[in-house]
Coordinates of C-alpha atoms and ligand atoms in Angstrom, one line a residue:
M1 CA 148.6 69.5 159.0
A2 CA 148.2 70.2 162.7
Q3 CA 149.2 73.4 164.6
P4 CA 152.7 73.6 166.0
S5 CA 151.4 73.7 169.6
F6 CA 149.4 70.5 169.2
P7 CA 151.7 68.0 171.0
K8 CA 151.4 70.2 174.2
L9 CA 147.7 70.5 173.8
L10 CA 147.5 66.7 173.4
Y11 CA 149.6 66.1 176.4
A12 CA 147.6 68.6 178.6
S13 CA 144.3 66.8 177.6
L14 CA 145.8 63.3 178.2
R15 CA 147.4 64.3 181.6
K16 CA 143.8 64.8 182.7
R17 CA 142.7 61.5 181.7
L18 CA 145.4 59.3 183.5
P19 CA 142.7 58.1 186.0
Q20 CA 140.6 56.8 183.3
M21 CA 143.6 55.2 181.7
L22 CA 144.4 53.4 184.7
D23 CA 140.7 52.3 185.1
V24 CA 140.8 50.8 181.6
L25 CA 144.2 49.4 182.3
R26 CA 142.8 47.6 185.5
E27 CA 139.8 46.1 183.6
L28 CA 142.0 45.0 180.9
V29 CA 144.6 43.3 183.1
R30 CA 141.9 41.8 185.1
L31 CA 140.7 40.0 181.8
E32 CA 143.6 37.6 181.7
S33 CA 144.5 36.7 178.3
P34 CA 147.0 34.1 177.8
S35 CA 148.1 33.2 174.2
L36 CA 147.2 29.6 174.6
E37 CA 143.7 29.9 176.2
K38 CA 141.2 31.0 173.5
A39 CA 138.0 31.6 175.7
P40 CA 139.6 34.1 178.0
A41 CA 141.7 35.7 175.4
D42 CA 138.3 36.2 173.4
R43 CA 136.7 38.0 176.3
C44 CA 139.7 40.4 176.6
C45 CA 139.4 41.1 172.7
G46 CA 135.6 41.7 173.3
F47 CA 136.3 44.2 176.1
L48 CA 138.9 46.1 173.6
A49 CA 136.3 46.0 170.9
D50 CA 133.8 47.7 173.2
Q51 CA 136.3 50.3 174.2
W52 CA 136.9 51.4 170.7
L53 CA 133.3 51.3 169.7
L54 CA 132.5 53.5 172.6
R55 CA 134.8 56.0 171.2
G56 CA 133.6 55.8 167.5
G57 CA 135.9 53.3 166.0
I58 CA 134.9 50.9 163.2
V59 CA 135.5 47.6 164.8
H60 CA 136.1 44.2 163.1
I61 CA 136.7 41.1 165.0
L62 CA 138.7 38.6 163.0
K63 CA 137.7 35.1 164.4
R64 CA 140.3 32.5 164.8
E65 CA 139.5 28.8 165.5
E66 CA 142.4 27.9 167.9
R67 CA 143.8 31.2 169.0
G68 CA 142.1 34.3 170.5
D69 CA 140.4 36.5 168.0
H70 CA 142.3 39.4 166.5
L71 CA 141.0 43.0 166.6
R72 CA 141.0 45.4 163.8
V73 CA 139.9 48.9 164.4
V74 CA 139.6 51.6 161.6
W75 CA 139.4 55.2 162.1
P76 CA 138.6 57.2 159.0
P77 CA 140.3 60.7 159.1
N78 CA 138.2 63.7 160.0
T79 CA 139.0 65.2 156.5
N80 CA 137.1 64.2 153.4
R81 CA 139.8 62.2 151.6
A82 CA 142.2 59.8 153.2
T83 CA 145.5 60.0 151.6
G84 CA 147.0 56.8 152.9
Q85 CA 147.0 54.4 155.9
L86 CA 148.9 54.2 159.2
L87 CA 149.1 51.0 161.1
V88 CA 149.1 50.9 164.9
L89 CA 150.2 47.4 166.0
G90 CA 150.2 45.5 169.2
H91 CA 149.2 42.3 171.0
Y92 CA 146.8 41.8 173.8
D93 CA 148.0 38.2 174.7
T94 CA 150.4 37.6 177.6
V95 CA 152.6 35.0 178.7
Y96 CA 150.7 34.3 182.1
P97 CA 148.2 31.5 182.4
T98 CA 144.7 32.1 183.8
G99 CA 144.8 32.4 187.5
T100 CA 148.0 34.4 187.7
L101 CA 146.2 37.3 189.1
T102 CA 145.8 35.5 192.4
S103 CA 149.5 35.7 193.1
M104 CA 150.1 38.8 191.1
P105 CA 147.0 41.0 191.4
F106 CA 146.6 44.4 189.6
R107 CA 147.7 47.2 192.0
I108 CA 149.0 50.6 191.9
S109 CA 151.6 51.7 194.4
G110 CA 154.2 54.4 194.4
G111 CA 153.4 55.6 190.9
K112 CA 153.6 52.2 189.4
A113 CA 150.9 49.9 188.1
Y114 CA 151.6 46.3 188.7
G115 CA 150.2 43.2 187.1
P116 CA 150.5 40.5 184.6
G117 CA 150.8 41.9 181.0
T118 CA 150.8 45.6 182.3
F119 CA 154.0 46.4 180.6
D120 CA 154.0 43.7 177.9
M121 CA 151.8 45.2 176.5
K122 CA 148.4 46.2 177.8
A123 CA 149.3 49.7 178.9
G124 CA 150.5 50.3 175.5
I125 CA 147.1 49.4 174.0
V126 CA 145.4 51.8 176.6
Q127 CA 147.7 54.7 175.6
A128 CA 146.8 54.0 171.9
L129 CA 143.0 54.1 172.9
F130 CA 143.4 57.4 174.6
A131 CA 145.6 58.8 172.0
F132 CA 142.7 58.0 169.6
E133 CA 140.2 59.6 172.0
A134 CA 142.2 62.9 172.5
L135 CA 142.8 63.3 168.7
Q136 CA 139.1 63.1 168.3
E137 CA 138.1 65.4 171.0
L138 CA 140.8 68.0 170.3
K139 CA 139.6 67.7 166.5
I140 CA 143.3 67.5 165.5
P141 CA 143.4 66.9 161.8
V142 CA 144.5 63.6 160.7
T143 CA 144.5 63.0 157.0
K144 CA 145.2 59.2 156.7
N145 CA 143.1 56.1 157.8
I146 CA 144.4 54.7 160.9
V147 CA 144.2 51.0 161.5
F148 CA 144.7 49.7 165.0
L149 CA 145.5 45.8 164.9
W150 CA 145.6 44.0 168.2
T151 CA 146.6 40.3 168.0
S152 CA 146.2 37.5 170.2
D153 CA 149.4 35.3 169.6
E154 CA 152.4 37.5 169.6
E155 CA 154.0 35.8 172.5
I156 CA 153.9 32.5 170.6
G157 CA 155.3 33.5 167.3
S158 CA 152.3 35.2 165.7
K159 CA 151.3 32.2 163.5
S160 CA 147.8 33.1 163.2
S161 CA 148.3 36.8 162.8
R162 CA 151.5 37.3 160.5
S163 CA 149.8 37.3 157.2
M164 CA 147.2 39.7 158.3
I165 CA 150.0 41.9 159.9
E166 CA 151.9 41.9 156.5
T167 CA 148.8 42.7 154.4
E168 CA 147.9 45.5 156.5
A169 CA 151.5 46.7 156.5
K170 CA 151.7 46.7 152.8
R171 CA 149.0 49.2 152.6
S172 CA 150.4 51.6 155.3
D173 CA 152.9 54.4 155.0
A174 CA 154.2 53.9 158.6
V175 CA 153.8 51.2 161.3
F176 CA 153.8 52.2 165.2
V177 CA 154.4 49.4 167.5
L178 CA 153.1 49.6 170.9
E179 CA 155.6 47.1 172.4
P180 CA 157.1 48.4 175.8
S181 CA 160.0 50.7 175.8
I182 CA 163.4 50.0 177.5
G183 CA 164.7 51.1 180.6
P184 CA 163.5 54.0 183.1
R185 CA 164.1 56.6 180.5
G186 CA 161.7 54.7 178.0
L187 CA 164.1 54.3 175.1
L188 CA 162.4 53.3 171.8
K189 CA 163.5 50.2 169.9
T190 CA 165.0 51.6 166.6
S191 CA 166.5 48.1 165.8
R192 CA 165.9 44.6 166.6
K193 CA 167.6 41.5 165.8
G194 CA 166.2 38.9 163.4
V195 CA 165.2 35.7 165.3
G196 CA 165.1 32.1 164.3
E197 CA 164.9 28.6 165.6
A198 CA 166.2 25.5 163.9
E199 CA 166.4 21.8 164.6
L200 CA 169.5 19.9 164.1
I201 CA 168.6 16.2 164.0
V202 CA 171.1 13.3 164.0
H203 CA 170.5 9.9 162.9
G204 CA 173.2 7.4 163.9
R205 CA 173.0 3.6 164.5
A206 CA 172.3 1.7 167.7
A207 CA 174.5 -1.1 168.9
H208 CA 175.6 -2.8 172.0
A209 CA 178.2 -0.5 173.6
G210 CA 180.2 -3.3 175.0
L211 CA 179.6 -6.3 172.6
S212 CA 179.8 -4.6 169.2
P213 CA 180.9 -0.9 169.5
E214 CA 182.4 -1.0 166.1
K215 CA 178.8 -1.4 164.6
G216 CA 177.5 1.7 166.1
I217 CA 177.2 5.3 165.0
N218 CA 177.0 7.4 168.0
A219 CA 174.4 10.2 167.3
I220 CA 175.4 12.1 170.4
H221 CA 179.0 12.2 169.5
E222 CA 178.0 13.5 166.1
L223 CA 175.8 16.2 167.6
A224 CA 178.4 17.2 170.2
A225 CA 180.8 17.7 167.2
Q226 CA 178.4 19.7 165.1
I227 CA 177.6 21.8 168.2
A228 CA 181.4 22.4 168.8
R229 CA 181.6 23.6 165.0
I230 CA 178.4 25.8 165.3
E231 CA 179.6 27.4 168.5
R232 CA 182.6 29.1 166.5
W233 CA 180.0 30.9 164.3
N234 CA 179.1 33.1 167.2
N235 CA 180.2 36.6 166.6
L236 CA 179.2 38.8 169.6
R237 CA 180.7 42.0 168.1
R238 CA 178.6 41.7 165.0
G239 CA 175.6 40.6 167.1
V240 CA 175.5 37.2 165.5
T241 CA 174.6 34.2 168.1
I242 CA 173.6 30.7 167.5
N243 CA 172.9 28.7 170.7
A244 CA 171.9 25.2 171.4
D245 CA 169.1 25.8 173.9
I246 CA 167.7 22.3 174.3
V247 CA 169.4 19.0 173.3
H248 CA 168.0 15.4 173.5
G249 CA 169.6 12.1 172.6
G250 CA 170.3 8.5 173.4
S251 CA 167.8 5.9 174.8
R252 CA 169.5 4.0 177.6
T253 CA 172.9 2.9 179.0
N254 CA 174.9 0.3 177.1
V255 CA 173.2 1.5 173.9
I256 CA 175.2 3.6 171.4
A257 CA 172.8 6.4 170.7
E258 CA 170.8 6.2 167.6
H259 CA 169.2 9.6 167.8
A260 CA 170.1 12.9 168.9
Q261 CA 168.9 16.4 168.5
A262 CA 169.4 20.1 169.3
T263 CA 167.1 23.1 169.1
L264 CA 169.1 26.1 168.1
D265 CA 168.4 29.8 168.7
M266 CA 169.7 32.2 166.1
R267 CA 169.8 35.9 166.1
A268 CA 171.4 38.5 163.8
W269 CA 171.2 42.5 163.5
R270 CA 171.7 42.1 159.7
A271 CA 169.5 40.4 157.1
S272 CA 172.8 39.5 155.3
D273 CA 174.2 37.7 158.4
M274 CA 170.9 36.1 158.9
R275 CA 171.1 34.5 155.5
S276 CA 174.7 33.5 155.8
L277 CA 174.0 31.8 159.2
E278 CA 171.0 29.8 157.6
S279 CA 173.1 28.9 154.7
R280 CA 176.1 27.6 156.7
L281 CA 173.6 25.7 158.9
Y282 CA 172.0 23.9 156.0
S283 CA 175.4 23.0 154.5
L284 CA 176.8 21.0 157.6
K285 CA 178.1 17.7 156.7
P286 CA 178.5 14.8 159.1
V287 CA 181.9 14.3 160.9
H288 CA 181.3 10.6 161.6
R289 CA 181.2 8.3 158.9
G290 CA 177.5 6.9 158.3
A291 CA 175.9 9.6 160.5
K292 CA 173.1 11.5 158.9
L293 CA 172.0 15.1 159.5
H294 CA 168.5 16.5 159.2
I295 CA 168.0 20.3 159.6
T296 CA 164.6 22.1 159.6
G297 CA 163.5 25.6 160.6
G298 CA 165.6 28.9 160.3
F299 CA 165.0 32.5 160.7
D300 CA 161.3 33.3 161.3
R301 CA 161.5 37.2 162.3
P302 CA 163.9 39.1 160.0
P303 CA 165.8 41.9 161.6
L304 CA 164.4 45.4 162.1
E305 CA 167.1 47.5 160.7
R306 CA 167.6 51.0 161.9
K307 CA 167.2 52.2 158.3
H308 CA 163.6 51.5 158.6
S309 CA 163.0 53.4 161.7
A310 CA 165.4 56.3 161.5
T311 CA 163.2 58.9 159.9
L312 CA 160.2 58.1 162.1
F313 CA 162.6 58.3 165.2
T314 CA 163.8 61.7 164.2
R315 CA 160.2 62.9 164.1
A316 CA 159.4 61.2 167.3
K317 CA 162.3 62.9 169.1
F318 CA 161.2 66.3 168.0
L319 CA 157.6 65.8 169.0
A320 CA 158.7 64.4 172.3
R321 CA 160.6 67.5 172.9
Q322 CA 157.7 69.7 172.3
I323 CA 155.6 67.6 174.8
G324 CA 158.3 68.1 177.2
F325 CA 160.6 65.0 177.4
S326 CA 163.8 63.8 175.9
L327 CA 163.4 60.6 173.9
G328 CA 166.3 58.1 173.5
E329 CA 166.7 54.9 171.3
T330 CA 168.3 51.6 171.6
A331 CA 168.7 48.2 169.9
A332 CA 166.7 45.1 171.3
G333 CA 168.0 41.6 170.9
G334 CA 164.6 40.2 170.7
G335 CA 162.1 40.4 167.9
S336 CA 158.4 41.7 167.8
D337 CA 155.7 41.9 165.0
G338 CA 157.5 45.1 164.0
N339 CA 160.3 42.9 162.5
Y340 CA 157.8 41.5 159.9
T341 CA 156.5 45.1 159.0
A342 CA 160.1 46.5 158.6
A343 CA 161.3 43.6 156.5
L344 CA 158.7 44.6 154.0
G345 CA 160.5 48.0 153.7
I346 CA 157.7 49.8 155.5
P347 CA 159.0 52.6 158.0
T348 CA 158.3 51.0 161.4
L349 CA 158.9 52.5 164.9
D350 CA 158.8 50.1 167.8
G351 CA 158.8 50.4 171.6
L352 CA 156.2 53.2 171.7
G353 CA 154.3 51.6 174.4
A354 CA 154.6 51.7 178.0
V355 CA 157.4 52.8 180.2
G356 CA 158.2 50.3 183.0
D357 CA 160.1 47.2 183.7
G358 CA 159.7 43.3 184.5
A359 CA 158.3 42.0 181.3
H360 CA 157.2 38.4 181.7
A361 CA 158.1 38.6 185.4
K362 CA 156.6 38.9 188.9
T363 CA 157.6 42.4 189.1
E364 CA 156.1 43.5 185.9
H365 CA 154.8 47.1 186.1
I366 CA 154.5 50.4 184.3
I367 CA 155.2 54.0 185.3
A368 CA 151.8 55.5 185.7
K369 CA 152.8 59.2 184.8
A370 CA 154.5 58.2 181.6
M371 CA 151.3 56.8 180.2
P372 CA 149.9 60.4 179.0
Q373 CA 153.2 61.4 177.7
R374 CA 153.6 58.3 175.6
A375 CA 149.9 58.6 174.4
A376 CA 150.4 62.2 173.4
L377 CA 153.5 61.2 171.5
L378 CA 151.6 58.4 169.6
A379 CA 148.8 60.8 168.8
A380 CA 151.3 63.5 167.6
L381 CA 152.9 61.0 165.3
L382 CA 149.7 59.9 163.9
A383 CA 148.7 63.5 163.4
T384 CA 152.0 64.4 161.4
S385 CA 152.4 61.3 159.3
Ligands
LIG401 ZN1 155.1 42.1 173.7

């Protein structure tokens, strides 16, 4: 176990590295890495691999056909026998297509670093890299294997990385997620809603709206009736929401609509609410005689419930105080890959990445001076887990 003063030591050492941290962040942001463009994403992944190699990590590039490659870095502990594994998790993909840098260049101004993906979540990756460097240089004892996993498709639902994340999480005693924190005080995300998407498809029967309306079954009317029913399932106090985000239907005027469909966004804080929302959806019956309903999809990311993060958060708060800042927590309505690991029952702490604002927006930025603090916090968590 590390010495009691080690969080301060880590912070002092990391504070000196802030200029290098910003240099790596600049390079990383300049290597644009949209989830949907494999070649640029792979270049970004290669750069990260080199950064870890330089610092003595054991690097595996996990090739993918369609998406960017994933990066897995292992750091064996500096003691003889490892007694478990810790997982540090994040994604290097961004929501910005190649060329975004022209209108949104990387720049540092007023203590903030701006650019696509700075906050969500390239600065978080840089913090982890330097946490790793500082632990090594200060020879802080770490007794577990540490696996860093940087994936390429979190922003589009993690289809090509989910099973790998889950396999790695099952081997781990704790998972630290480098997604951005919330607000100027950098609150950690100790719970996240479960998130799902479903399609409600209605089949009716087409007919001439003037000549033979009695022969038609209006799919749009049926869909409207179902949406009115679904809307009543919302319970904002409990945090249960279901929203029709996209609707399509009908073919032309004069024709009773044969087809209509809605894409539904579903969210809940509790796994039990998630299951009941799903079962209500799948037991919908048509309102109009002859109409047929077809439902697909459902919850994809289960909720990250606070019981899975509480213990890690208590320790994080204690370590932050030793470093010299006070750490708060909040709940987030959106999901991350941390939802998958928490749902397996593995203690998961999310929002350990950058402090800043403007994720997915033109104003995206991070607060530079928070980087060494947060890096020290991660390093201290790894050393005490
Ligand atoms: Zn993210």
